XYZ file of C-alpha atoms in Angstrom:
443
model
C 27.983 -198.289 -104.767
C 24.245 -196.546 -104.195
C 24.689 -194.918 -107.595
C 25.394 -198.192 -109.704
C 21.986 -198.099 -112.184
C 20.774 -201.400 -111.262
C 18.750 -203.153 -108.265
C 21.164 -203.071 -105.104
C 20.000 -206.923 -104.980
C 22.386 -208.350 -107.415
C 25.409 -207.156 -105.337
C 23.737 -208.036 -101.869
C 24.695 -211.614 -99.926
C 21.720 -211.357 -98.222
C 18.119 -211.635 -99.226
C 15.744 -209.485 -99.960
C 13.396 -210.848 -97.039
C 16.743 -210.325 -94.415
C 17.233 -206.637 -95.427
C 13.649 -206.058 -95.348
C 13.715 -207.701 -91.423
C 16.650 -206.078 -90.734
C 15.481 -202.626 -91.368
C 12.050 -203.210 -89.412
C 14.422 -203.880 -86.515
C 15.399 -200.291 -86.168
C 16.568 -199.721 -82.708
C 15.480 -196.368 -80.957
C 19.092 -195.795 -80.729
C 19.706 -195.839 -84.811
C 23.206 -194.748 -84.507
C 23.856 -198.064 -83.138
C 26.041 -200.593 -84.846
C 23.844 -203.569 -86.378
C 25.185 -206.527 -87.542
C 22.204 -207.893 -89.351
C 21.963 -208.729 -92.753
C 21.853 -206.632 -95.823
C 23.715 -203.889 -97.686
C 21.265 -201.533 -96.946
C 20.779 -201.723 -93.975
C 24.812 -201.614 -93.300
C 25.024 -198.476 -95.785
C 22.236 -197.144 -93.625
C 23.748 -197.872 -89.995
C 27.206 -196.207 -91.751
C 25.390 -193.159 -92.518
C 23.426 -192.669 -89.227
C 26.655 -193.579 -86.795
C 28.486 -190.225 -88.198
C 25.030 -187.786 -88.100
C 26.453 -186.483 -84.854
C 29.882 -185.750 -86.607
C 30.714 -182.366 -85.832
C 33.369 -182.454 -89.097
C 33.056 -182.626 -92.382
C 31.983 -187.024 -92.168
C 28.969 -185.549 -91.442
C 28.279 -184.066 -95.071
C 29.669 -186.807 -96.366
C 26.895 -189.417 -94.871
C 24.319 -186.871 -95.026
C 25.088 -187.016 -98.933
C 25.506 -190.945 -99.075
C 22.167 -191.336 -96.925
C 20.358 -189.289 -99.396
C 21.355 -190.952 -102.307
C 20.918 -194.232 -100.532
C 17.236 -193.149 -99.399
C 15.981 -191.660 -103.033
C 17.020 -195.008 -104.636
C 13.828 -196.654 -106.400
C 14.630 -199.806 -104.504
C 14.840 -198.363 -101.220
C 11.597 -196.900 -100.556
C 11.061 -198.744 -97.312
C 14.700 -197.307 -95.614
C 13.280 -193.916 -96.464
C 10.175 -195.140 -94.585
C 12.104 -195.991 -91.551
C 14.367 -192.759 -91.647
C 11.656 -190.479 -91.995
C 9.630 -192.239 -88.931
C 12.591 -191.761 -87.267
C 14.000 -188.270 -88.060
C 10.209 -187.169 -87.316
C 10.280 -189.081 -83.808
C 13.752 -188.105 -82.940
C 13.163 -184.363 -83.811
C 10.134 -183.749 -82.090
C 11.282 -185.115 -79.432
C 14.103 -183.132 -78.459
C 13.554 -179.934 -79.775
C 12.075 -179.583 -76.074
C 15.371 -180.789 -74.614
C 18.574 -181.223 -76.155
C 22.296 -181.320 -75.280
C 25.312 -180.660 -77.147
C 25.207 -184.037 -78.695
C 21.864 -183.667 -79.399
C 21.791 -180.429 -81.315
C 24.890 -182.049 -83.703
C 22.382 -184.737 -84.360
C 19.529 -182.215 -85.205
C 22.145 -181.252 -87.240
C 23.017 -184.346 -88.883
C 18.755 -184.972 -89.785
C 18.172 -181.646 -91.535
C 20.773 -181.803 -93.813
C 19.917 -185.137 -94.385
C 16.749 -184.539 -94.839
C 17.401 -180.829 -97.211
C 19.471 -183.452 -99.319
C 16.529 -186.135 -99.856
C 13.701 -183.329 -100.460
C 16.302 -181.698 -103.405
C 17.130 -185.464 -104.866
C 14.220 -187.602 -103.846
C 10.904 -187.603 -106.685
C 8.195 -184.893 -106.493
C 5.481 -187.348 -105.865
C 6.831 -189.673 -102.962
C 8.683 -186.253 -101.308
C 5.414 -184.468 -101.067
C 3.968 -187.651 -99.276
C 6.313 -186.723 -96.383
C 6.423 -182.927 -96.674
C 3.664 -181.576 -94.644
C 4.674 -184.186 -91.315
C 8.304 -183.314 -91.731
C 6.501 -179.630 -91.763
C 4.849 -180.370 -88.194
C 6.663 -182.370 -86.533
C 10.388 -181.292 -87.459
C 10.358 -177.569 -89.035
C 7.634 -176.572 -86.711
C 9.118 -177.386 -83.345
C 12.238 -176.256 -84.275
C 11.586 -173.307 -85.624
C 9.748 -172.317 -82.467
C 11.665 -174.240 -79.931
C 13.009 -172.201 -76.747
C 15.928 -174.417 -76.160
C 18.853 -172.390 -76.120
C 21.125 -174.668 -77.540
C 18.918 -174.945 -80.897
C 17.600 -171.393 -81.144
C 21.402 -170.228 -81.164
C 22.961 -172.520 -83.312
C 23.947 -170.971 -86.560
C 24.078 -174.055 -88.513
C 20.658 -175.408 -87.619
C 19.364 -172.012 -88.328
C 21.172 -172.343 -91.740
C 19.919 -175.565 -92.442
C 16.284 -175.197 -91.266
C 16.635 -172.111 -94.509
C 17.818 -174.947 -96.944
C 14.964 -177.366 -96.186
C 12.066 -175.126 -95.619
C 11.966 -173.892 -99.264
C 12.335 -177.756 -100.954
C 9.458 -178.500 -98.169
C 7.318 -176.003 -99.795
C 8.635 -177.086 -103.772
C 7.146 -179.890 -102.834
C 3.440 -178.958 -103.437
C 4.203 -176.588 -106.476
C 4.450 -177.899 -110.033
C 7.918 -178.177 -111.636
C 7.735 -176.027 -114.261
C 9.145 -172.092 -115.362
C 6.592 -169.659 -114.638
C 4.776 -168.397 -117.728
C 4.920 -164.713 -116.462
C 8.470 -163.982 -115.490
C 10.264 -161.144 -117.465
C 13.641 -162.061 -119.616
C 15.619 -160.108 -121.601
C 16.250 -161.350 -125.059
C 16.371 -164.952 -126.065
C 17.450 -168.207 -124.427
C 19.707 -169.159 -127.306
C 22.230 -167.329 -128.951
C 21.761 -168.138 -132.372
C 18.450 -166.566 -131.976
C 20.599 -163.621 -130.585
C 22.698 -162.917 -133.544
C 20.211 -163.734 -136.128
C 18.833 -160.704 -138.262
C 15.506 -162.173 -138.496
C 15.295 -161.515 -134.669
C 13.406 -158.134 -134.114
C 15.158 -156.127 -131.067
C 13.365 -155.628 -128.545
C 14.308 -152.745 -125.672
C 11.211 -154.296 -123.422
C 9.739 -157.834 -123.518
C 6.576 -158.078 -122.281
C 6.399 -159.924 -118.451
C 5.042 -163.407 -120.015
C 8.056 -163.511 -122.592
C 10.207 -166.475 -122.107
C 12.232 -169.118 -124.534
C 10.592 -170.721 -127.156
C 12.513 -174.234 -125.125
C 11.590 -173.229 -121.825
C 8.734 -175.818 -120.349
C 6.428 -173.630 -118.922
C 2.740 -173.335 -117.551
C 0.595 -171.987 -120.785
C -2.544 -170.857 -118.606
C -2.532 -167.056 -119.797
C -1.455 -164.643 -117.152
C -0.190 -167.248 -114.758
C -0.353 -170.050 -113.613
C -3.976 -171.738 -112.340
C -2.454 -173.429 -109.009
C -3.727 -173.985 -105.917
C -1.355 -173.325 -103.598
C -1.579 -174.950 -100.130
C -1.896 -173.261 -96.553
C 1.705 -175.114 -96.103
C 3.383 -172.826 -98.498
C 1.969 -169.776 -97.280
C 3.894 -170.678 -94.088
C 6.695 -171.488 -95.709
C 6.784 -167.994 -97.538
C 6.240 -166.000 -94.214
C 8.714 -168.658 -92.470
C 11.624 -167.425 -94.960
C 10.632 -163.382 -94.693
C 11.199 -164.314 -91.020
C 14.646 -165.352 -91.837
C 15.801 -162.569 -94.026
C 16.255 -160.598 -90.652
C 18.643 -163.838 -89.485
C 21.531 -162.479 -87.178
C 23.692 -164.195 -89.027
C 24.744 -163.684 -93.098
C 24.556 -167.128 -94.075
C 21.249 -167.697 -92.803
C 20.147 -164.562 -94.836
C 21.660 -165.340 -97.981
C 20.083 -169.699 -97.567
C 16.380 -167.893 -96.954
C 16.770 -165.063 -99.796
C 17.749 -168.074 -102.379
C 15.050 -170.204 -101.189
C 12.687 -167.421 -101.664
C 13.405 -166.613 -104.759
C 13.015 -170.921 -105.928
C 9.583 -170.894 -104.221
C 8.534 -167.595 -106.329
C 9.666 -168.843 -109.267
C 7.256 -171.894 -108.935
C 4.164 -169.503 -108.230
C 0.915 -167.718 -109.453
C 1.732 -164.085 -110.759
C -0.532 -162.955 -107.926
C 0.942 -164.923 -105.171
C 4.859 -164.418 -106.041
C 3.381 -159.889 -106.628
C 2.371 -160.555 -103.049
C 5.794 -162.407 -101.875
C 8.119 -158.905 -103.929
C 5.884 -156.919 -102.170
C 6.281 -158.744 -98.908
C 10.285 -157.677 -99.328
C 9.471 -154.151 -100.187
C 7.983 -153.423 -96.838
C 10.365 -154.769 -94.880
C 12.313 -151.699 -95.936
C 9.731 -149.943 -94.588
C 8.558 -151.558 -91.491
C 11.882 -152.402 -90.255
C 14.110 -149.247 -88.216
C 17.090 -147.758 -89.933
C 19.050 -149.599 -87.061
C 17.922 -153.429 -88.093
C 21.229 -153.534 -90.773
C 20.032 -157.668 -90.607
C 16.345 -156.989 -92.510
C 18.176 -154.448 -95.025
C 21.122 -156.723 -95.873
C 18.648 -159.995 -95.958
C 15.688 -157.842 -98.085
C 18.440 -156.889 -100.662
C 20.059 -160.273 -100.802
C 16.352 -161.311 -101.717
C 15.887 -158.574 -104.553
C 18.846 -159.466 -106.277
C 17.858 -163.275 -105.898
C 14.480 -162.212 -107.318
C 16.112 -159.554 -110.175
C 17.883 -162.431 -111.421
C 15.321 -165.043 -112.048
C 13.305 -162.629 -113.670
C 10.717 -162.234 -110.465
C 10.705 -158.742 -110.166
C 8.450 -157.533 -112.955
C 9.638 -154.384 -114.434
C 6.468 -152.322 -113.051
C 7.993 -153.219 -109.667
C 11.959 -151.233 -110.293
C 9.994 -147.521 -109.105
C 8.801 -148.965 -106.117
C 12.488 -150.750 -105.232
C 15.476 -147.888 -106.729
C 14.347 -145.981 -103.686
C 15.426 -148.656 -101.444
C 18.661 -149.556 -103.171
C 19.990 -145.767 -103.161
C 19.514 -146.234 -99.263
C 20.881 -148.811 -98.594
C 23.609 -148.074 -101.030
C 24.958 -145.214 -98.438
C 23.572 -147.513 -95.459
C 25.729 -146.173 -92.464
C 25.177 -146.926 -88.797
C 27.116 -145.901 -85.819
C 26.742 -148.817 -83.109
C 29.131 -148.455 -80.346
C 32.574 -147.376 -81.147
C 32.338 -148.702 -84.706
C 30.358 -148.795 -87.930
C 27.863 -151.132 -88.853
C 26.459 -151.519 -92.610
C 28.876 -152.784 -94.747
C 27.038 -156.158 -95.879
C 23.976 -153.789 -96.399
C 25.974 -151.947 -99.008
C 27.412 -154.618 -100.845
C 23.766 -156.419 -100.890
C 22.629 -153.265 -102.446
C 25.566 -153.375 -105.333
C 24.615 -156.881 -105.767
C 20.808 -155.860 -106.551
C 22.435 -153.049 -108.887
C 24.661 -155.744 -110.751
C 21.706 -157.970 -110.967
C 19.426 -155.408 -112.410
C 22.064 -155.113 -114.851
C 22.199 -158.295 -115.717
C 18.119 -159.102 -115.627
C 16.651 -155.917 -117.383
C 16.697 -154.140 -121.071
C 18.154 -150.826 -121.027
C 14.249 -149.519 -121.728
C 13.466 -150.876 -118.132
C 16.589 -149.678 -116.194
C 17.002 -145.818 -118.544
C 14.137 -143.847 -116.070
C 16.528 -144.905 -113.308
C 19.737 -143.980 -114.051
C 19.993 -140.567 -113.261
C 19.163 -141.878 -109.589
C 21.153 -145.274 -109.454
C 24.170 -144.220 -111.724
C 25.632 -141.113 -109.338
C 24.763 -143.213 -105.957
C 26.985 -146.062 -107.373
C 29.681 -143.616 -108.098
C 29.375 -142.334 -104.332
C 29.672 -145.429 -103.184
C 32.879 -146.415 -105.480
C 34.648 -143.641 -104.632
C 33.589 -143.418 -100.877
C 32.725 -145.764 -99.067
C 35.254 -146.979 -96.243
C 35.067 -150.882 -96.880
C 37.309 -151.986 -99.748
C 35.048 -154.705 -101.030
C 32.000 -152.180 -100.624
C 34.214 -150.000 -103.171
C 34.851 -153.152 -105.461
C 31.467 -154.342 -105.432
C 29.867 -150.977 -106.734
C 32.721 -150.583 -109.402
C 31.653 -154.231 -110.510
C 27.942 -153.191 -110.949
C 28.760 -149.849 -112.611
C 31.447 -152.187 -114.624
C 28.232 -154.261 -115.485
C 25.454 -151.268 -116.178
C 28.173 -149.992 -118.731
C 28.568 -152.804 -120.687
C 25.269 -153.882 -120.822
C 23.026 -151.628 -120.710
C 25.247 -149.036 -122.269
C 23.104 -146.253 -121.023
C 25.472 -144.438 -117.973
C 26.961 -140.999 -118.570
C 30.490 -141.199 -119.019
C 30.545 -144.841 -118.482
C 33.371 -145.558 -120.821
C 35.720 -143.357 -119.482
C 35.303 -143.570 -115.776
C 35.877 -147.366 -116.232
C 39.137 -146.166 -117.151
C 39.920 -144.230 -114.374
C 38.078 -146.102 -111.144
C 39.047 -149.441 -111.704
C 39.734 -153.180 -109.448
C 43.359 -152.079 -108.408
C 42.602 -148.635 -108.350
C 39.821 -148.804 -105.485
C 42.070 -150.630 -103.133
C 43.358 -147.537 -101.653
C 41.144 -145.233 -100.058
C 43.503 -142.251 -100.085
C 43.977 -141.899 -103.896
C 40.336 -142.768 -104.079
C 39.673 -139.641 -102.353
C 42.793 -137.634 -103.469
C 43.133 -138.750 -107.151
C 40.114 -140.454 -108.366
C 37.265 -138.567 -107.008
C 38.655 -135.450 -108.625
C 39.228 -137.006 -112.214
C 35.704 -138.323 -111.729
C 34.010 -134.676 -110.541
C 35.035 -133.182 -114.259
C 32.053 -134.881 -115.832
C 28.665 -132.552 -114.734
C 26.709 -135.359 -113.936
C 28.696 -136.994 -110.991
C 29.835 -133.693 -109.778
C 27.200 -132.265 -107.384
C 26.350 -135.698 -105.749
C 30.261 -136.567 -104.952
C 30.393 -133.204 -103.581
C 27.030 -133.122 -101.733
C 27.973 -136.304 -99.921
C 30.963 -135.162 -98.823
C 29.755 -131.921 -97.414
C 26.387 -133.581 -95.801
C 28.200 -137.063 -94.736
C 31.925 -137.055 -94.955
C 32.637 -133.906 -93.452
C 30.673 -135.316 -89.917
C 33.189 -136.979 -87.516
C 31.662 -139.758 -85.549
């Protein structure tokens, strides 16, 4: 019903000057039933009644009150809500209960879904209260029962980002690198010259972007410098998913900014390798989820792979006793995901001074590592280096012998595999020197 292309008014009983009453007759309690006039304002009480849902009805109306609220025709409900979600938020990020924090909930998806489907222009009209008065307080607010919720944590990642897209223009970046050509014709014609490196500023002839030289000449607001440092903040989340929300909404709010701003965001994620202890697994796993988020849009300039291969080896063979049991394993797989992407982003010009470093640590960590998917997930990027790039020793014929259904069995990875694999020179002294420096050590 909220998508039909035409004024809701032709399909409503009631007039236009009832909904429009109806609506400015918003109880404080919202979720309450209303029976006043207007499909609107019934679609809207619908929505609100389930924001406390703890199941899946409350996607569901989150979705429906988003499409209902970014409507042309419906500007004044999104007036209302956001008064209210403001009001309501503020409020009890202070003080809130069990029912309260389901609400809280219920509001910031809501809201996550209206910033990412509402217009530019009227969104950014709201962004910078929603900033203070909903992000703000509960970002920072002590109340247990919001500062250890998971899914507020995850949803406070999703919004924060389309906050900040807000105030930046919609359009590609001029500056970011891409290999080869957006369409494939262009590919596979003859005329095209091959190219092993594209310059940082080459992009698709059908690619709108910002022509102002270098970059772009924006001026970017205080609001989404806080934004930035509020997602580096969340890369060192407890928990994965809130990780893996903030490294994605990184990389969207890089790709919409100056060359010198989004140089200052990559190197940002660089030192958190650095600043961070060997013991914070969180920051390593939530700093590579954000280099492979960056390596794939094409944010991570190719003058910037020297300063970053050091930090993928390491956390590559990221290993960390806590208690009784290993920690690390996410760290590891991140780190195979920023391999795979660099295969996937980069020429083989870019990635060739780097192999002799990255190719032997992936074969380590296929052969080696303890966690099947860890195993998997480094065969996949070698898998991916190989066939694109083409420039790995021996890539062709260890894909033959380490492969998917091979890996799943640590025993004959050890017993069969890593032996097979040690007969080419170039894998041989690293597979060996990890076993005798690492392997050998019972802990």
């Amino acid at each position: 019903l909220v998508l039909i292309p035409f004024d809701l008014e032709t399909v409503d009983v009631a007039s236009a000057e009832d909904t429009d009453d109806a609506l400015s007759r918003l109880a404080v309690d919202v979720g309450e039933a209303d029976r006043s006039p207007g499909i609107v304002r019934q679609l809207f009480d619908l929505c609100l009644q389930y924001l406390d849902d703890p199941g899946p009805t409350r996607l569901m109306s989150c979705v429906l009150l988003s499409r209902l609220l970014t409507r042309p025709d419906t500007r004044f409900a999104l007036d209302v809500f956001m008064r209210w979600a403001m009001t309501f938020s503020s409020e009890k990020a202070s003080a809130a209960d069990h029912k309260d924090v389901l609400r809280i909930a219920g509001v910031l998806q809501s809201l996550a879904f209206t910033f990412r489907l509402g217009s530019r222009t009227i969104m950014q009209s709201f962004a910078q209260d929603v900033w203070e008065r909903v992000i703000s307080p509960l970002c920072s607010s002590q109340t247990r029962s919001i500062a250890s919720s998971v899914v507020i944590r995850k949803l406070l990642a999703k919004l924060v980002p389309r906050v900040g897209m807000a105030f930046l223009p919609q359009k590609v970046v001029a500056w970011r690198y891409q290999r080869g050509h957006r369409s494939l014709s262009q590919n596979l014609s003859n005329c095209v010259v091959e190219r092993d490196h594209m310059e940082p500023d080459a992009i698709g002839e059908d690619t709108e972007v910002e022509d102002t030289g270098g970059g772009m000449d924006v001026t970017c607001p205080e609001l989404v410098e806080e934004v930035v440092e509020t997602l580096l903040q969340l890369l060192g989340d407890k928990d994965t998913v809130v990780r893996w929300s903030a490294a994605k909404g990184l990389a969207r709010v890089t790709a919409r900014l100056p060359l010198e701003m989004a140089d200052e965001v990559v190197a940002s994620v660089l030192d958190t390798f650095s600043a961070v202890a060997q013991d914070q697994d969180a920051s390593w796993h939530g700093g590579c989820l954000a280099l492979a988020e960056l390596a794939q849009r094409g944010l991570l300039l190719p003058a910037r792979i020297p300063d970053t291969v050091p930090h993928v080896v390491r956390a590559l063979l990221f290993d960390m006793r806590r208690g009784s049991h290993s920690v690390g394993a996410g760290v590891r797989d991140a780190a195979a995901y920023v391999c795979w992407a660099f295969a996937r982003a980069y020429a083989p010009g870019d990635i060739a001074p780097h192999v002799e470093t990255l190719a032997p640590t992936l074969m380590v960590a296929t052969l080696f590592d303890r966690e099947v998917n860890c195993r998997r997930a480094a065969s996949a990027a070698f898998q991916e280096a190989v066939g694109r790039l083409g420039n790995l020793p021996n890539g062709i014929a260890i894909l033959g012998i380490a492969d998917y259904y091979s890996l799943g069995n640590r025993t004959a990875t050890y017993t069969s595999l890593a032996p097979r694999v040690a007969k080419f020179e170039v894998y041989r002294e690293p597979l060996i020197n990890h076993l005798l420096d690492v392997k050998l050590r019972h802990w």
